[in-house]
Short mmCIF file of C-alpha atoms and ligand atoms in Angstrom, two decimals:
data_model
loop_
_atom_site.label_atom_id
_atom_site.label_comp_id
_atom_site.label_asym_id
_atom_site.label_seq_id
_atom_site.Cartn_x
_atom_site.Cartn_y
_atom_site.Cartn_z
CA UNK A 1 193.11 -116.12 84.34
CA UNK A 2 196.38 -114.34 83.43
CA UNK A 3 197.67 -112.34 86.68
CA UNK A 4 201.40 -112.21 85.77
CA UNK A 5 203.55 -110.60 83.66
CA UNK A 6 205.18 -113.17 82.45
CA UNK A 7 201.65 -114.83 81.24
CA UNK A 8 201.57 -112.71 78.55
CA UNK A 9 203.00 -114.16 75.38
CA UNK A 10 205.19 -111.29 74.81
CA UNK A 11 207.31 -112.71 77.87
CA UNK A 12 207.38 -116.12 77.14
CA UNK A 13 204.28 -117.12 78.56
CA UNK A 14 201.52 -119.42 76.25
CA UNK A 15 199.35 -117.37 73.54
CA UNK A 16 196.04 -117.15 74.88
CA UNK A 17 194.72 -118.55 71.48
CA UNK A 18 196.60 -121.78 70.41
CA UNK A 19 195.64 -120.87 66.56
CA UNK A 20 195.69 -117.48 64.77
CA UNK A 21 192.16 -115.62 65.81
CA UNK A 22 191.44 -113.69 62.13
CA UNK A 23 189.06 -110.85 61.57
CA UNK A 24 187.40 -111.19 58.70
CA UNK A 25 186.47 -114.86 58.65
CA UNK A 26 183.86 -115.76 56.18
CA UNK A 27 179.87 -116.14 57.25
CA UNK A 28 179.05 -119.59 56.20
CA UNK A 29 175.55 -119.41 55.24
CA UNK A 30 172.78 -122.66 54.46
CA UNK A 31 175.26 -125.25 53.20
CA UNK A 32 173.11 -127.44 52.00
CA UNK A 33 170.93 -124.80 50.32
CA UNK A 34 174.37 -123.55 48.65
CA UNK A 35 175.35 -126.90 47.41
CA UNK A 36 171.60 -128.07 46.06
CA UNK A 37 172.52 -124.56 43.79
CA UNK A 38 175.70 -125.23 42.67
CA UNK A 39 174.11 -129.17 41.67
CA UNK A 40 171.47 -126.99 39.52
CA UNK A 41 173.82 -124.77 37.98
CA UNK A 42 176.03 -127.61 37.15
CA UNK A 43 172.78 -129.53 35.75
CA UNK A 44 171.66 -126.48 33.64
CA UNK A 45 174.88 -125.78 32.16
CA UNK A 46 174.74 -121.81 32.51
CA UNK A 47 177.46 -120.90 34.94
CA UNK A 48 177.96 -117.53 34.01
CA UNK A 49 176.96 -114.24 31.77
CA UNK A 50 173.84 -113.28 34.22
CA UNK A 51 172.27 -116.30 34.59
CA UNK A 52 169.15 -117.21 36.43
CA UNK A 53 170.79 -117.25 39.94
CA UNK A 54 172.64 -114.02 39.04
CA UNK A 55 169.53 -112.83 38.36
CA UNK A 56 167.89 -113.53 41.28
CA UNK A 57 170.53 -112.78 43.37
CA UNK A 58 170.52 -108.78 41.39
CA UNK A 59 166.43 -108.73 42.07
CA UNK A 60 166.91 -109.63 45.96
CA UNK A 61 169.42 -106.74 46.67
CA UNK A 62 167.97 -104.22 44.89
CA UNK A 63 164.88 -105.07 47.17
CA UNK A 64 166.81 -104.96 50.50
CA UNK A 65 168.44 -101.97 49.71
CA UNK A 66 164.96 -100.29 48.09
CA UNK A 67 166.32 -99.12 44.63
CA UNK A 68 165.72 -99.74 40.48
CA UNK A 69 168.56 -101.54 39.63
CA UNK A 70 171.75 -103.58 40.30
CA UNK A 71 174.38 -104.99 38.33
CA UNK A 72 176.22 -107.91 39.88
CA UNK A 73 179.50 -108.07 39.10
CA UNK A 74 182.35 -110.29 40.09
CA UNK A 75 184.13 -107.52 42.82
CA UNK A 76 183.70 -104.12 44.28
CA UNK A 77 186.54 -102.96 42.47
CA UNK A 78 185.20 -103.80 39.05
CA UNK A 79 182.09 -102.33 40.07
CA UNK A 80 183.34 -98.60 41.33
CA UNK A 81 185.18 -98.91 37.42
CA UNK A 82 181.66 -99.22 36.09
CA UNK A 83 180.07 -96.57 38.22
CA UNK A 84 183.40 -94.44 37.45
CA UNK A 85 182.54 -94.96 33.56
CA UNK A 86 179.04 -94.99 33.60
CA UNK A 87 178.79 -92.03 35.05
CA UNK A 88 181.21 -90.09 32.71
CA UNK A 89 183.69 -89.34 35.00
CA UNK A 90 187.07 -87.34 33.72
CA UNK A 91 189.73 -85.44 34.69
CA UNK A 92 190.22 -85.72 38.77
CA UNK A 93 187.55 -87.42 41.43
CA UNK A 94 187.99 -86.89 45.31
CA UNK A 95 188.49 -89.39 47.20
CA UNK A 96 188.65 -89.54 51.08
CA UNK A 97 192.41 -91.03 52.31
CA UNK A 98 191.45 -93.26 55.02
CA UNK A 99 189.76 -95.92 53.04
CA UNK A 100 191.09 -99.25 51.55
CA UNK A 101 193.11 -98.84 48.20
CA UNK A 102 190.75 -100.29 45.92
CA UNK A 103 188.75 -96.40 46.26
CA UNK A 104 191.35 -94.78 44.78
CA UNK A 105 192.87 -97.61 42.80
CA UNK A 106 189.56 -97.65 41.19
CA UNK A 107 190.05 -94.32 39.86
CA UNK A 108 193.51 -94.44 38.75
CA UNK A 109 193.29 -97.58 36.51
CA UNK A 110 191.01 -96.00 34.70
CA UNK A 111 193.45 -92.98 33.66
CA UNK A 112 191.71 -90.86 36.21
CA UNK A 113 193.35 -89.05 39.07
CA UNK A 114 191.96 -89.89 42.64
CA UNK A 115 192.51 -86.62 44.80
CA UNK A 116 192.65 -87.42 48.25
CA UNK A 117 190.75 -85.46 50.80
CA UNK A 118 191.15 -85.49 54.63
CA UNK A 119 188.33 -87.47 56.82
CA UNK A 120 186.73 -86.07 59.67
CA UNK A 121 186.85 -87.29 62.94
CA UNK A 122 184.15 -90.72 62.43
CA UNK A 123 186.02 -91.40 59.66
CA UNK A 124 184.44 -90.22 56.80
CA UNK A 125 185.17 -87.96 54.31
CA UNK A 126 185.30 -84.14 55.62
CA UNK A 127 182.50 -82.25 53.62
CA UNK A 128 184.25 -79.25 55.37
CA UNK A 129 187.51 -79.99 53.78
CA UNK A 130 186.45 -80.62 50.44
CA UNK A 131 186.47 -76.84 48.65
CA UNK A 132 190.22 -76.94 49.17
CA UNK A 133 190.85 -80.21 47.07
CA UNK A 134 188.33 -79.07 44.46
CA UNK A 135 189.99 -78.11 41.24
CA UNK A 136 188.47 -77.44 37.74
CA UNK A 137 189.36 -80.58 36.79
CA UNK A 138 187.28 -82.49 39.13
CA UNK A 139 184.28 -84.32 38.00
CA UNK A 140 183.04 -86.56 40.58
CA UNK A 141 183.44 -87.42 44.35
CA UNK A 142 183.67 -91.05 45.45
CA UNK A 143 182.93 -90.74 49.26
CA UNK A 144 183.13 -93.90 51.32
CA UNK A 145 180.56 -95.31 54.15
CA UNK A 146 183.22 -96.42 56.06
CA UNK A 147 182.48 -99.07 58.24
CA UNK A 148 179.03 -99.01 57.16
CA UNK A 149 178.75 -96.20 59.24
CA UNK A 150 176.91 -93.30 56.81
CA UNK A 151 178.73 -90.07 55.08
CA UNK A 152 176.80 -86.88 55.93
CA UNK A 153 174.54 -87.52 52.75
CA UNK A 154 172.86 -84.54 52.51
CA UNK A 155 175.59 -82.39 52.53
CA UNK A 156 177.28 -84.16 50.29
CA UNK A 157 174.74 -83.93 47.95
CA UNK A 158 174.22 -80.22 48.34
CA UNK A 159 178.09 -79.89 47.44
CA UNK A 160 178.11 -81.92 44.67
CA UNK A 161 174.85 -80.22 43.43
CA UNK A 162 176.43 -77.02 43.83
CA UNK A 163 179.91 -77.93 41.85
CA UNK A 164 178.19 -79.69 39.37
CA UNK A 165 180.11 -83.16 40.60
CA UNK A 166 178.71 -86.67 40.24
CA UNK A 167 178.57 -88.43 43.21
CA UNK A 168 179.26 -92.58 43.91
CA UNK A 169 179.54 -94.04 46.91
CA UNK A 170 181.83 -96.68 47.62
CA UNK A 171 179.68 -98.36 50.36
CA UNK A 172 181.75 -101.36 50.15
CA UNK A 173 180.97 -101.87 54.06
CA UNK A 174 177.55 -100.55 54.22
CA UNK A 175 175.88 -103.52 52.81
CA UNK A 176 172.37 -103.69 54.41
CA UNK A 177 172.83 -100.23 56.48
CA UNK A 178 170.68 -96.46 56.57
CA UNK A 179 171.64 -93.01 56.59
CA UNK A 180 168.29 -90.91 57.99
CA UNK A 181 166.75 -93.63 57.89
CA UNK A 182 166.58 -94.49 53.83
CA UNK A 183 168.79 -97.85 53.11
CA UNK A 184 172.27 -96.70 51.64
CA UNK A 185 172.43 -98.23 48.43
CA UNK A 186 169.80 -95.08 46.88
CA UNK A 187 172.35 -91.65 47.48
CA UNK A 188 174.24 -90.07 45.01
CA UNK A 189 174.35 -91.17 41.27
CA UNK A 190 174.91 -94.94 42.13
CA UNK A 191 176.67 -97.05 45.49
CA UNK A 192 178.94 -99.74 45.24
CA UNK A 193 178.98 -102.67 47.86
CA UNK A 194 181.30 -105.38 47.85
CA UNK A 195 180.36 -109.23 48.58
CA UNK A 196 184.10 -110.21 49.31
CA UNK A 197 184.32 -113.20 51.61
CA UNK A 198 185.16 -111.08 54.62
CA UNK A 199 182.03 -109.08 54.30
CA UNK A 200 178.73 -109.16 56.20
CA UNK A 201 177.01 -111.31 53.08
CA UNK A 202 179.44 -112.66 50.61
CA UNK A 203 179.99 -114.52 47.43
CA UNK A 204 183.22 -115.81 47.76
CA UNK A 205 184.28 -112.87 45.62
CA UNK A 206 181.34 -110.24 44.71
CA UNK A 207 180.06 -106.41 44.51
CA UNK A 208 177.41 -104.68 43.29
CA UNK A 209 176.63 -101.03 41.48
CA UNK A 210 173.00 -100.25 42.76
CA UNK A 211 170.95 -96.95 41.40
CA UNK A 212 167.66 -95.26 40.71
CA UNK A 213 169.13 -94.22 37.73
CA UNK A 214 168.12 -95.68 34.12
CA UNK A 215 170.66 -94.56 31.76
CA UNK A 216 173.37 -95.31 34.42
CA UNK A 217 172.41 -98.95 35.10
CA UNK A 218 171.65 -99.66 31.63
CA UNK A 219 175.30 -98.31 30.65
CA UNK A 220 176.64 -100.20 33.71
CA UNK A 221 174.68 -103.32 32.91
CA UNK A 222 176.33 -103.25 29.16
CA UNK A 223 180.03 -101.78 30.35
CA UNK A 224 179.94 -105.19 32.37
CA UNK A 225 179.63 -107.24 29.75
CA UNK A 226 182.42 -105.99 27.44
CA UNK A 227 180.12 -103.27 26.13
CA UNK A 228 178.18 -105.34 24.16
CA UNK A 229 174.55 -104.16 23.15
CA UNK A 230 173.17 -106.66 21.05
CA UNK A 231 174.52 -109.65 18.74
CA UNK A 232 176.24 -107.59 16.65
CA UNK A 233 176.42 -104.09 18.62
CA UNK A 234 179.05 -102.93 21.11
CA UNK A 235 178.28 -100.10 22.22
CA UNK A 236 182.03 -98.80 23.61
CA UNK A 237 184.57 -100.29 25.38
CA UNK A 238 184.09 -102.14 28.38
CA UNK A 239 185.10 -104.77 30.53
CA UNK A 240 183.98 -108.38 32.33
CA UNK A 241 182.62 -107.66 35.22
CA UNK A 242 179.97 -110.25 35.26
CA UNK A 243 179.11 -112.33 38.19
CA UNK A 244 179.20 -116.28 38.00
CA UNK A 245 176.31 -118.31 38.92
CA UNK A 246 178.16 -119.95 41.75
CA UNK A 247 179.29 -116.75 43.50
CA UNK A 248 175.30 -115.86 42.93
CA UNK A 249 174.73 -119.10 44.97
CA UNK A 250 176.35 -118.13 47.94
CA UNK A 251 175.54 -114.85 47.69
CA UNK A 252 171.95 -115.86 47.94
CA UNK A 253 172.61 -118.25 50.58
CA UNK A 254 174.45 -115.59 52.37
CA UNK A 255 171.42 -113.44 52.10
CA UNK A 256 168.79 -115.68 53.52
CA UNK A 257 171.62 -115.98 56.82
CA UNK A 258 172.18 -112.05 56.48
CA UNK A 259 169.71 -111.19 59.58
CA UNK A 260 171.50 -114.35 61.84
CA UNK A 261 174.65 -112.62 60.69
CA UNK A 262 173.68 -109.36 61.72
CA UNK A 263 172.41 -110.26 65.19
CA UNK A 264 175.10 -112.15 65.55
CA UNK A 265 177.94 -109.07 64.86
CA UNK A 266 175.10 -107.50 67.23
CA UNK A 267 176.21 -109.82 70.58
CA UNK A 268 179.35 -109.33 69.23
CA UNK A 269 179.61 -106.03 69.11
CA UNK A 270 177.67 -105.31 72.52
CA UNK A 271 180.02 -108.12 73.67
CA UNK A 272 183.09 -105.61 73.59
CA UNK A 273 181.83 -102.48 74.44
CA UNK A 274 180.65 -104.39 77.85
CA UNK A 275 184.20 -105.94 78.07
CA UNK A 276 186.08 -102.46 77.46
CA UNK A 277 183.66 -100.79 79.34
CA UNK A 278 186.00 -98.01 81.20
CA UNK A 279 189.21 -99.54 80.35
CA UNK A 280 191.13 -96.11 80.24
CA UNK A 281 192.12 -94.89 77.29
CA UNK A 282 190.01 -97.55 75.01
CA UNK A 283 186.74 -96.82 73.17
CA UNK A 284 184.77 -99.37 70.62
CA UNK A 285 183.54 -97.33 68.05
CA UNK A 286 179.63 -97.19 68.45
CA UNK A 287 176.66 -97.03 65.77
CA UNK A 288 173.60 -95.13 65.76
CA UNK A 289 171.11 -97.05 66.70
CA UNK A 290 168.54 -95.58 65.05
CA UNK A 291 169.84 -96.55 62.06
CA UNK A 292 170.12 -100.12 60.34
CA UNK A 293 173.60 -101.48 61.00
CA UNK A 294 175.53 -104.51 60.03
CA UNK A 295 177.69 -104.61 62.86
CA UNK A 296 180.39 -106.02 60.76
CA UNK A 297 183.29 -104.00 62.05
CA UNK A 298 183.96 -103.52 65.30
CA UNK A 299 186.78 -100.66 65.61
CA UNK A 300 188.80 -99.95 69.08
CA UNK A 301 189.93 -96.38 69.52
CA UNK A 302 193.43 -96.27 71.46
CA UNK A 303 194.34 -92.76 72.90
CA UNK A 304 197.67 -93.46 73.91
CA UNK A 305 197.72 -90.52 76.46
CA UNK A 306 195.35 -92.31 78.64
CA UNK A 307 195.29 -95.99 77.84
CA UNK A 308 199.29 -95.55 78.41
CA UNK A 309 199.90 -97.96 75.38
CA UNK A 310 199.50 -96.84 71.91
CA UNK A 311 197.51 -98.58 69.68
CA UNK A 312 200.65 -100.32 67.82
CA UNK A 313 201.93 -101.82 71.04
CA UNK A 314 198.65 -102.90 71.57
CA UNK A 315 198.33 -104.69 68.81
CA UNK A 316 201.44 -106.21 68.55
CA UNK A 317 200.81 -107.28 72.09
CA UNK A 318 197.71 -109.18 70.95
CA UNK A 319 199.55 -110.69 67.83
CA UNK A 320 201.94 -112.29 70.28
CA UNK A 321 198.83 -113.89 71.72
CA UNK A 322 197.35 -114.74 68.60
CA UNK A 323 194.31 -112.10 68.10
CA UNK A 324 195.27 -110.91 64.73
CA UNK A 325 193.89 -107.21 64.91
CA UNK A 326 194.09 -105.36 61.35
CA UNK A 327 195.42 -101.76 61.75
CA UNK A 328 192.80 -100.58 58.92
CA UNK A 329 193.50 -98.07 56.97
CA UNK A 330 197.46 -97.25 58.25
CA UNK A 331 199.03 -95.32 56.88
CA UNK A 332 196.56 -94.02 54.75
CA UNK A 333 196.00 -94.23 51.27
CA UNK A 334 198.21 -91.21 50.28
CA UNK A 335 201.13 -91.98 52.66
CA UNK A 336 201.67 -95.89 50.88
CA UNK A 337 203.94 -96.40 48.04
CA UNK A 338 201.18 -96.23 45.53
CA UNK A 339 200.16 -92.48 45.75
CA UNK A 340 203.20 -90.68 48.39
CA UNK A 341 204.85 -89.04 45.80
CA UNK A 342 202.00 -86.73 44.79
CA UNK A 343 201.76 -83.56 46.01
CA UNK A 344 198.26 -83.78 48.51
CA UNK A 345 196.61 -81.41 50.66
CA UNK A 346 197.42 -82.12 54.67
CA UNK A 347 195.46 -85.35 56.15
CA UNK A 348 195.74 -85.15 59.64
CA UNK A 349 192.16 -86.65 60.46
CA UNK A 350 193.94 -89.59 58.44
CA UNK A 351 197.10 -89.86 60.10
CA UNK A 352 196.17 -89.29 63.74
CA UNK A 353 193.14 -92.21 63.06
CA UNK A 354 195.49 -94.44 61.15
CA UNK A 355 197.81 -94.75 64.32
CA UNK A 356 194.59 -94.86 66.77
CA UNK A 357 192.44 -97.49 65.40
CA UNK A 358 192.63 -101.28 65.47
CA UNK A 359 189.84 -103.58 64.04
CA UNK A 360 189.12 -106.84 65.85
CA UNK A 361 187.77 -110.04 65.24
CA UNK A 362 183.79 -110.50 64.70
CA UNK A 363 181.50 -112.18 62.76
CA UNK A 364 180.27 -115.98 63.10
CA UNK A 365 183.63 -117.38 63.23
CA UNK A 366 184.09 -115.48 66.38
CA UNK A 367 182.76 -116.68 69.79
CA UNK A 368 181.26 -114.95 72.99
CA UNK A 369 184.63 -117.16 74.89
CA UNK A 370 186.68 -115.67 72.04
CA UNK A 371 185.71 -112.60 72.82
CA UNK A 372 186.23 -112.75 76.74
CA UNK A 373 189.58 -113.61 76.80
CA UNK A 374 190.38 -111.57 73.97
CA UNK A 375 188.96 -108.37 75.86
CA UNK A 376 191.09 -110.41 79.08
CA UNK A 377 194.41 -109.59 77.65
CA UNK A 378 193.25 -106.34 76.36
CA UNK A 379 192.65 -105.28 79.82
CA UNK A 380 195.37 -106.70 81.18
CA UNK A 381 197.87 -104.95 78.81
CA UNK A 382 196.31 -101.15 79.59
CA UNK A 383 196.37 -102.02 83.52
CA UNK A 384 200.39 -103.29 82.76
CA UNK A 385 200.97 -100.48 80.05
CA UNK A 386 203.99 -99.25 81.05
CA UNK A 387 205.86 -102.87 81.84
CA UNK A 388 204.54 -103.59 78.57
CA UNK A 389 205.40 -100.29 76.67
CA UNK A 390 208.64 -100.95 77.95
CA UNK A 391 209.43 -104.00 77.58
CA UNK A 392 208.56 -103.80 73.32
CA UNK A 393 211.16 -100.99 72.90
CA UNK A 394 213.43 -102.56 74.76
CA UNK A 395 212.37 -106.29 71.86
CA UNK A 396 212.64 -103.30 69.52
CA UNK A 397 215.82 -102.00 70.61
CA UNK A 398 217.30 -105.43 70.90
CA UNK A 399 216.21 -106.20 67.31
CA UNK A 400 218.55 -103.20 66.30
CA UNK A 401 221.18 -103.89 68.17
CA UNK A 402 221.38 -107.18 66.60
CA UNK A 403 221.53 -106.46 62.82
N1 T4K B 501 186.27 -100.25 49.01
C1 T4K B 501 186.48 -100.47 50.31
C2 T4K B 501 186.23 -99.36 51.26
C3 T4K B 501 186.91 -101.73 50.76
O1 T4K B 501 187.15 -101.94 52.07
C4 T4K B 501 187.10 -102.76 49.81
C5 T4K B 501 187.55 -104.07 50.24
C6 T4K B 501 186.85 -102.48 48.46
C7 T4K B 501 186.43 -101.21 48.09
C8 T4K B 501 187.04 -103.51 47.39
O2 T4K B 501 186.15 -104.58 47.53
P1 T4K B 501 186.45 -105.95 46.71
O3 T4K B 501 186.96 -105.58 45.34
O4 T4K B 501 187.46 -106.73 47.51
O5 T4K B 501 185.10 -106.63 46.65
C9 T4K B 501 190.20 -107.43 52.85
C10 T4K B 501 189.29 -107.77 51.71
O6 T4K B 501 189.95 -108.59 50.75
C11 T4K B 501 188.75 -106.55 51.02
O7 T4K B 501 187.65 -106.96 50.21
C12 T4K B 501 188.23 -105.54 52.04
N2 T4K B 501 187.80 -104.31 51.45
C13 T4K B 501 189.32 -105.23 53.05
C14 T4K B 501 188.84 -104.28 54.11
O8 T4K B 501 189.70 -106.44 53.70
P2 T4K B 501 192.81 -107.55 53.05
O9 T4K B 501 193.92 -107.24 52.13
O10 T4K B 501 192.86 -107.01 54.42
O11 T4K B 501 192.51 -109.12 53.03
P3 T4K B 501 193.19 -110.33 53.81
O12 T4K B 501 193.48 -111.38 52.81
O13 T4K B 501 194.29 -109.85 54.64
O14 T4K B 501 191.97 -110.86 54.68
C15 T4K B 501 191.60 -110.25 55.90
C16 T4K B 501 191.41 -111.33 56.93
O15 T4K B 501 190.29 -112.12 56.60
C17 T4K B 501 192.59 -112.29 57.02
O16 T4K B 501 193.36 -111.91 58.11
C18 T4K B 501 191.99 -113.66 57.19
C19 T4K B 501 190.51 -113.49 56.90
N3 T4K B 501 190.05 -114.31 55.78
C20 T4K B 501 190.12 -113.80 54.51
C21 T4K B 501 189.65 -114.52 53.46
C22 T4K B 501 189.73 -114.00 52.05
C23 T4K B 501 189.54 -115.57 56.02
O17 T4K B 501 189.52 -116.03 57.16
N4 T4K B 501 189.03 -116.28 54.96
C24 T4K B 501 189.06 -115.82 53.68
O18 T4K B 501 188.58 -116.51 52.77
O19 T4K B 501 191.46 -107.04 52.35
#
């Protein structure tokens, strides 16, 4: 048990973890299932171009999530492009600015301009705030579930409704989640999730476009495969977006684990908020529990007014130890390189979360021991905040001094 100071890696002492602690460590599902798959594939020579297994895999989400149709396709990214196209976006689409880049990259590399809009204060794009980014120009919204935690769905759809917008979803997070109850994967005009290997169920690399919507899916479905109708029909311009058999594979074996997964982000989850329990300053981001959750991400609120450490020196405190927190989304998608030169509307829901929130490490890879000492040193740094505070500017100050 640390007691001193100078037990803390950040003055010399040992890291608490003797190896890097990740978030976002891939859930290994049924090996053995996986690799029987991959043998069959291999036997039956059909590895890609929505194959049997691709097929399958297609048939079992649309079931989980309750809706018509989904198109598999090889990432999230490709599949917001299809949804952007295959719903006839043009012009401008609003975007909320506290979400990963591929949301707005989506937009852009299709010649479209993302808009960003401010988030309110769970994260999620501000339905409040979104008449003052709305120009004529605007054809769509793109509003994200962060976290898997739900976007106020019914308002969004009465806005949208009233502008005459489409709306997607990128629900990259929200894999197996509800909003009100109804599985998110059914709002708006379609949903994207994404199967990347740090997600709740993954296929090495994966998404999905899910909809009740005919023409969409059937536009989707042919967009994906380079536009292609029939044998000698293309129908316009698309893209590959197809899914392989293998990444089908896992994805399927990552389904049948998906409920071990989830209970297992569950303890996880449950495991921190007992841990941080009244730690001042420090709050793990809950979920509604009436809802279905995935527990993936597990999100620690620093106010730096009470915990006495801000959420930077916090995490740089745990680096030293070898708990590699992620400071998703700083500094915001329209403060980074890629979009800071545009002129945007204020974001200060944005900033003020993108220097609050730190996410930690979950998911199988992660253990309830992990977890203790992790939470250990977490506590140990608010109750020595100001030794710690101060000792970081002064590393920071010597840094300068030195160059
Ligand atoms: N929309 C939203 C809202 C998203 O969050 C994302 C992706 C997308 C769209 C696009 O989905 P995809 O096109 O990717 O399907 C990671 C993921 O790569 C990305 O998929 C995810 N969101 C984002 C939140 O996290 P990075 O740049 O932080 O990845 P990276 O390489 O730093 O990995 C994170 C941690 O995971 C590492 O510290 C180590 C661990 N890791 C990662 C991989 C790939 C492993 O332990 N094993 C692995 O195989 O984006």
């Amino acid at each position: 048990m640390k007691l001193r100071l100078d037990d803390l890696a950040l003055f010399g002492g040992r890291p608490a973890f003797p190896a890097p602690v990740h978030i976002g460590v891939p859930n290994i599902g049924d090996r053995k299932r996986f690799l029987k798959s991959v043998n069959d594939i291999l036997d039956r020579r059909y590895l890609s171009n929505r194959g049997p297994v691709a097929r399958e895999f297609e048939r079992q989400v649309a079931e989980l999530v309750e809706v018509e149709h989904c198109v598999a396709t090889c990432n999230a990214t490709a599949a917001l492009q299809l949804a952007i196209r295959a719903a006839g976006l043009t012009g401008e689409v609003i975007v909320p600015s506290f979400t990963f880049p591929a949301t707005p990259h989506s937009v852009h590399w299709l010649g479209l301009t993302p808009v960003f809009c401010d988030v309110d204060p769970s994260g999620n794009i501000d339905v409040d705030r979104l008449g003052s980014v709305l120009t004529r120009r605007a054809s769509g919204i793109m509003a994200v579930h962060l976290w898997g935690r739900p976007c106020n769905v019914d308002r969004l759809a009465e806005f949208a409704a009233a502008h005459g917008l489409k709306l997607l979803y990128d629900s990259a997070h929200a894999f197996g989640c509800s909003a009100g109850g109804r599985m998110i994967g059914g709002f708006g005009d379609a949903e994207v999730f994404s199967f990347h290997a740090t997600k709740v169920v993954n296929s090495f690399e994966g998404g999905a476009l899910v909809t009740n919507d005919d023409s969409l899916a059937e536009r989707a479905r042919s967009l994906s495969n380079f536009g292609i109708v029939s044998e000698s029909e293309v129908a316009e311009p698309g893209t590959n977006a197809k899914m392989s058999e293998v990444a089908a594979a896992m994805g399927l074996a990552s389904l049948a684990a998906m409920p071990a997964f989830v209970a297992r982000n569950r303890e996880n989850h449950e495991a921190y908020q007992a841990e941080l329990a009244g730690v001042p300053g420090l709050r793990v981001l809950d979920f509604d529990h009436r809802e279905r959750n995935n527990y993936q991400y597990v999100v620690l609120d620093v106010d730096v007014a009470i915990a006495g450490v801000s959420r930077d020196v916090l995490t740089d405190a745990l680096r030293a130890e070898n708990i590699m927190g992620r400071r998703y989304f700083t500094p915001g998608c329209h403060r980074t390189a890629a979009y800071r030169d545009r002129v945007h509307a204020p974001m200060p829901g944005t900033e003020e979360l993108a220097e609050r929130l730190v996410v930690l490490p979950s998911g199988t890879a992660t253990t309830p021991r992990d977890i203790a000492v992790l939470c250990q040193v977490v506590r140990f740094v608010v109750s020595h905040a100001a030794e710690v505070a101060a000792s970081m500017s002064d590393q920071v100050r010597a840094g300068v001094e030195a160059l």
